[in-house]
Amino acid sequence: MAVRSAPYVTSALVFVLTCSSQQHRAQAAPPPPSLGLQTAVFAGGCFWSTEKAFDGVPGVRSAVSGFIGGHTPRPSYNQVVRGGTGHREAVQVTFDPRVVSYRALVDRYWRTIDPTDRHGQFCDQGPSYRTAVYATPAQKSAADASRLAATRALPRRVFITPVLANARFWPAGSEHQDFARRNPARYEAYRIGCRRTARLTAVWGSAAVG
């Protein structure tokens, strides 16, 4: 867990928790989803928050934190955040399309990020925290249509977040998985300290998620 000075106060402590700096290497890529299930990959800044935004959505079977888009195999967290690997923090969502559509998941994703920030998200800034939808060829038209609808919902803002071609996804270590559920106090300190909710509300109003 990385800790740095900032104006978030809890009791006598003054700190902001940034997305974890554990050094464990990424796990091997997960097996393909069971018959009938599909996957979607979203880079949304700190993967703790992106994972939390999709956990519990009807039709979502799992949300796995990891890294995507880079050229270093099995990257560690520290390698990614130092830069040079090309990876972004991302979440691979496995879902049942008979319950929830891919388009509905992409529509939800936009409301979990600030798509006008080209450098990262909230207090997590740098290449590994840049946002993107990673779409397969079969998913691209739905992702593009969702992005167009989201840009029209923010007509006075410069919409940065792209739709990119899907790439190799590397799951992060077990200490990163289900972080918000397993460490609710630490996650809440991070969320409040980074002013995540306030910024999302400023961008999306009542449609904000997270």
Tab-separated table of C-alpha atoms in Angstrom:
chain	number	residue	atom	x	y	z
A	1	MET	CA	0.000	0.000	0.000
A	2	ALA	CA	1.517	3.286	-1.048
A	3	VAL	CA	1.069	6.221	1.340
A	4	ARG	CA	1.742	9.840	0.527
A	5	SER	CA	1.036	13.171	2.157
A	6	ALA	CA	-2.254	14.850	1.292
A	7	PRO	CA	-5.117	16.619	3.023
A	8	TYR	CA	-7.269	13.631	3.944
A	9	VAL	CA	-7.641	13.455	7.736
A	10	THR	CA	-8.734	10.543	9.853
A	11	SER	CA	-8.296	10.978	13.611
A	12	ALA	CA	-4.660	12.034	14.128
A	13	LEU	CA	-3.426	10.679	10.808
A	14	VAL	CA	-3.044	12.768	7.663
A	15	PHE	CA	-2.689	10.720	4.479
A	16	VAL	CA	-3.986	9.634	1.113
A	17	LEU	CA	-3.858	5.989	0.149
A	18	THR	CA	-2.996	5.466	-3.485
A	19	CYS	CA	-3.558	2.296	-5.429
A	20	SER	CA	-1.421	-0.469	-3.870
A	21	SER	CA	2.317	-0.774	-4.526
A	22	GLN	CA	2.734	-4.456	-3.754
A	23	GLN	CA	5.600	-6.020	-5.692
A	24	HIS	CA	4.120	-9.454	-6.422
A	25	ARG	CA	4.175	-10.387	-10.087
A	26	ALA	CA	1.031	-10.873	-12.111
A	27	GLN	CA	-0.464	-14.332	-12.270
A	28	ALA	CA	-0.806	-16.362	-15.439
A	29	ALA	CA	-3.730	-15.426	-17.662
A	30	PRO	CA	-7.010	-17.034	-16.504
A	31	PRO	CA	-8.601	-19.853	-18.477
A	32	PRO	CA	-11.283	-18.979	-21.031
A	33	PRO	CA	-14.734	-18.385	-19.505
A	34	SER	CA	-17.219	-21.223	-19.286
A	35	LEU	CA	-19.439	-21.943	-22.256
A	36	GLY	CA	-21.879	-19.085	-22.806
A	37	LEU	CA	-19.948	-16.547	-20.729
A	38	GLN	CA	-18.025	-13.603	-22.197
A	39	THR	CA	-15.375	-11.181	-20.985
A	40	ALA	CA	-14.980	-7.412	-21.144
A	41	VAL	CA	-11.844	-5.458	-20.176
A	42	PHE	CA	-11.848	-1.927	-18.800
A	43	ALA	CA	-8.911	0.254	-17.744
A	44	GLY	CA	-10.364	2.744	-15.300
A	45	GLY	CA	-7.525	4.066	-13.185
A	46	CYS	CA	-6.941	2.185	-9.938
A	47	PHE	CA	-8.222	-1.340	-10.478
A	48	TRP	CA	-9.597	-1.507	-6.925
A	49	SER	CA	-12.318	0.966	-7.905
A	50	THR	CA	-13.062	-0.522	-11.331
A	51	GLU	CA	-13.402	-3.978	-9.826
A	52	LYS	CA	-15.768	-2.670	-7.136
A	53	ALA	CA	-17.893	-0.899	-9.747
A	54	PHE	CA	-18.707	-4.203	-11.482
A	55	ASP	CA	-18.858	-6.603	-8.542
A	56	GLY	CA	-22.468	-7.419	-7.756
A	57	VAL	CA	-23.889	-6.255	-11.099
A	58	PRO	CA	-26.545	-8.814	-12.147
A	59	GLY	CA	-25.026	-11.113	-14.754
A	60	VAL	CA	-21.419	-10.398	-13.771
A	61	ARG	CA	-19.746	-13.611	-12.625
A	62	SER	CA	-16.355	-12.155	-11.704
A	63	ALA	CA	-14.209	-9.025	-11.906
A	64	VAL	CA	-10.443	-9.624	-11.858
A	65	SER	CA	-7.852	-6.887	-11.355
A	66	GLY	CA	-4.762	-6.933	-13.554
A	67	PHE	CA	-2.754	-5.272	-16.309
A	68	ILE	CA	-3.226	-4.904	-20.056
A	69	GLY	CA	-1.687	-3.349	-23.136
A	70	GLY	CA	1.997	-3.742	-22.386
A	71	HIS	CA	4.954	-5.717	-23.679
A	72	THR	CA	6.498	-7.120	-20.469
A	73	PRO	CA	5.233	-10.636	-19.616
A	74	ARG	CA	3.944	-11.272	-16.080
A	75	PRO	CA	4.585	-7.682	-14.939
A	76	SER	CA	4.840	-6.727	-11.281
A	77	TYR	CA	2.861	-3.788	-9.954
A	78	ASN	CA	6.033	-1.766	-9.373
A	79	GLN	CA	7.225	-2.402	-12.924
A	80	VAL	CA	3.933	-1.116	-14.281
A	81	VAL	CA	3.690	2.049	-12.195
A	82	ARG	CA	7.355	2.940	-12.777
A	83	GLY	CA	6.556	3.001	-16.487
A	84	GLY	CA	8.184	1.486	-19.509
A	85	THR	CA	6.104	-1.705	-19.681
A	86	GLY	CA	3.190	-0.092	-21.531
A	87	HIS	CA	0.587	-1.675	-19.256
A	88	ARG	CA	-2.434	-0.042	-17.712
A	89	GLU	CA	-4.275	-1.200	-14.622
A	90	ALA	CA	-7.455	-2.900	-15.811
A	91	VAL	CA	-10.254	-5.233	-14.804
A	92	GLN	CA	-11.435	-8.265	-16.734
A	93	VAL	CA	-15.175	-8.713	-16.246
A	94	THR	CA	-16.670	-12.140	-16.941
A	95	PHE	CA	-20.403	-11.903	-17.585
A	96	ASP	CA	-23.427	-13.818	-18.794
A	97	PRO	CA	-24.780	-12.047	-21.913
A	98	ARG	CA	-28.160	-13.665	-21.315
A	99	VAL	CA	-28.452	-11.499	-18.179
A	100	VAL	CA	-26.462	-8.354	-18.982
A	101	SER	CA	-25.273	-7.138	-22.370
A	102	TYR	CA	-21.775	-6.010	-23.228
A	103	ARG	CA	-23.196	-2.627	-24.225
A	104	ALA	CA	-24.775	-2.208	-20.782
A	105	LEU	CA	-21.422	-2.883	-19.130
A	106	VAL	CA	-19.640	-0.325	-21.308
A	107	ASP	CA	-22.399	2.207	-20.597
A	108	ARG	CA	-21.815	1.635	-16.878
A	109	TYR	CA	-18.041	1.910	-17.229
A	110	TRP	CA	-18.136	5.510	-18.478
A	111	ARG	CA	-19.944	6.599	-15.308
A	112	THR	CA	-17.210	5.072	-13.134
A	113	ILE	CA	-14.429	7.277	-14.574
A	114	ASP	CA	-13.595	10.845	-15.468
A	115	PRO	CA	-13.165	10.415	-19.249
A	116	THR	CA	-11.811	13.960	-19.585
A	117	ASP	CA	-8.579	13.232	-17.662
A	118	ARG	CA	-5.798	12.288	-20.089
A	119	HIS	CA	-3.180	11.606	-17.391
A	120	GLY	CA	-4.887	9.145	-15.038
A	121	GLN	CA	-7.748	9.166	-12.559
A	122	PHE	CA	-8.242	11.246	-9.438
A	123	CYS	CA	-5.106	11.049	-7.234
A	124	ASP	CA	-3.632	8.223	-9.353
A	125	GLN	CA	-1.778	9.902	-12.190
A	126	GLY	CA	0.585	8.416	-14.755
A	127	PRO	CA	0.505	6.140	-17.816
A	128	SER	CA	-0.576	3.029	-15.902
A	129	TYR	CA	-3.720	4.814	-14.682
A	130	ARG	CA	-4.941	6.045	-18.062
A	131	THR	CA	-8.398	4.872	-19.050
A	132	ALA	CA	-9.528	2.789	-22.032
A	133	VAL	CA	-12.057	0.222	-23.178
A	134	TYR	CA	-10.288	-2.830	-24.634
A	135	ALA	CA	-12.658	-4.393	-27.147
A	136	THR	CA	-12.508	-7.506	-29.296
A	137	PRO	CA	-13.469	-7.171	-32.982
A	138	ALA	CA	-16.921	-8.521	-32.119
A	139	GLN	CA	-17.309	-5.941	-29.328
A	140	LYS	CA	-15.937	-2.883	-31.092
A	141	SER	CA	-19.143	-1.604	-32.700
A	142	ALA	CA	-21.013	-1.740	-29.386
A	143	ALA	CA	-18.112	-0.096	-27.566
A	144	ASP	CA	-17.876	2.675	-30.170
A	145	ALA	CA	-21.636	3.293	-30.031
A	146	SER	CA	-21.512	3.463	-26.245
A	147	ARG	CA	-18.604	5.894	-26.370
A	148	LEU	CA	-20.450	8.137	-28.826
A	149	ALA	CA	-23.493	8.206	-26.559
A	150	ALA	CA	-21.298	9.063	-23.567
A	151	THR	CA	-19.589	11.923	-25.422
A	152	ARG	CA	-22.994	13.350	-26.291
A	153	ALA	CA	-23.901	13.249	-22.603
A	154	LEU	CA	-20.888	15.526	-21.932
A	155	PRO	CA	-21.140	18.032	-24.799
A	156	ARG	CA	-19.055	20.745	-23.157
A	157	ARG	CA	-16.132	18.511	-22.196
A	158	VAL	CA	-13.208	17.044	-24.141
A	159	PHE	CA	-13.727	13.282	-24.052
A	160	ILE	CA	-10.339	11.528	-23.888
A	161	THR	CA	-10.900	7.833	-23.088
A	162	PRO	CA	-10.455	5.662	-26.218
A	163	VAL	CA	-11.720	2.300	-27.402
A	164	LEU	CA	-8.640	0.162	-28.104
A	165	ALA	CA	-8.098	-3.292	-29.574
A	166	ASN	CA	-8.162	-6.035	-26.976
A	167	ALA	CA	-4.754	-7.228	-25.741
A	168	ARG	CA	-3.175	-9.765	-23.402
A	169	PHE	CA	-4.518	-9.436	-19.874
A	170	TRP	CA	-2.365	-10.375	-16.872
A	171	PRO	CA	-4.187	-10.861	-13.537
A	172	ALA	CA	-2.564	-9.073	-10.607
A	173	GLY	CA	-1.552	-10.903	-7.446
A	174	SER	CA	-4.113	-12.185	-4.964
A	175	GLU	CA	-3.503	-9.232	-2.614
A	176	HIS	CA	-5.142	-6.962	-5.200
A	177	GLN	CA	-8.245	-9.084	-5.830
A	178	ASP	CA	-11.525	-8.117	-4.091
A	179	PHE	CA	-9.591	-5.383	-2.324
A	180	ALA	CA	-12.552	-3.152	-1.472
A	181	ARG	CA	-14.513	-6.075	-0.024
A	182	ARG	CA	-11.609	-7.500	1.965
A	183	ASN	CA	-10.240	-4.145	3.159
A	184	PRO	CA	-13.262	-1.837	3.443
A	185	ALA	CA	-11.652	0.715	5.787
A	186	ARG	CA	-8.497	1.027	3.687
A	187	TYR	CA	-10.508	1.301	0.496
A	188	GLU	CA	-12.799	3.942	1.998
A	189	ALA	CA	-9.776	5.997	3.073
A	190	TYR	CA	-8.451	5.767	-0.478
A	191	ARG	CA	-11.813	6.678	-2.053
A	192	ILE	CA	-12.383	9.710	0.159
A	193	GLY	CA	-8.771	10.860	0.101
A	194	CYS	CA	-8.719	10.800	-3.693
A	195	ARG	CA	-12.051	12.681	-3.842
A	196	ARG	CA	-13.336	10.046	-6.225
A	197	THR	CA	-17.058	10.521	-5.544
A	198	ALA	CA	-16.858	14.303	-5.664
A	199	ARG	CA	-15.117	14.284	-9.045
A	200	LEU	CA	-17.442	11.701	-10.575
A	201	THR	CA	-20.459	13.696	-9.403
A	202	ALA	CA	-18.980	16.858	-10.911
A	203	VAL	CA	-18.657	15.089	-14.272
A	204	TRP	CA	-21.752	12.846	-14.378
A	205	GLY	CA	-24.118	14.220	-11.755
A	206	SER	CA	-26.591	11.691	-10.401
A	207	ALA	CA	-25.567	9.175	-13.080
A	208	ALA	CA	-22.116	8.735	-11.489
A	209	VAL	CA	-21.202	5.230	-10.268
A	210	GLY	CA	-18.802	4.941	-7.346
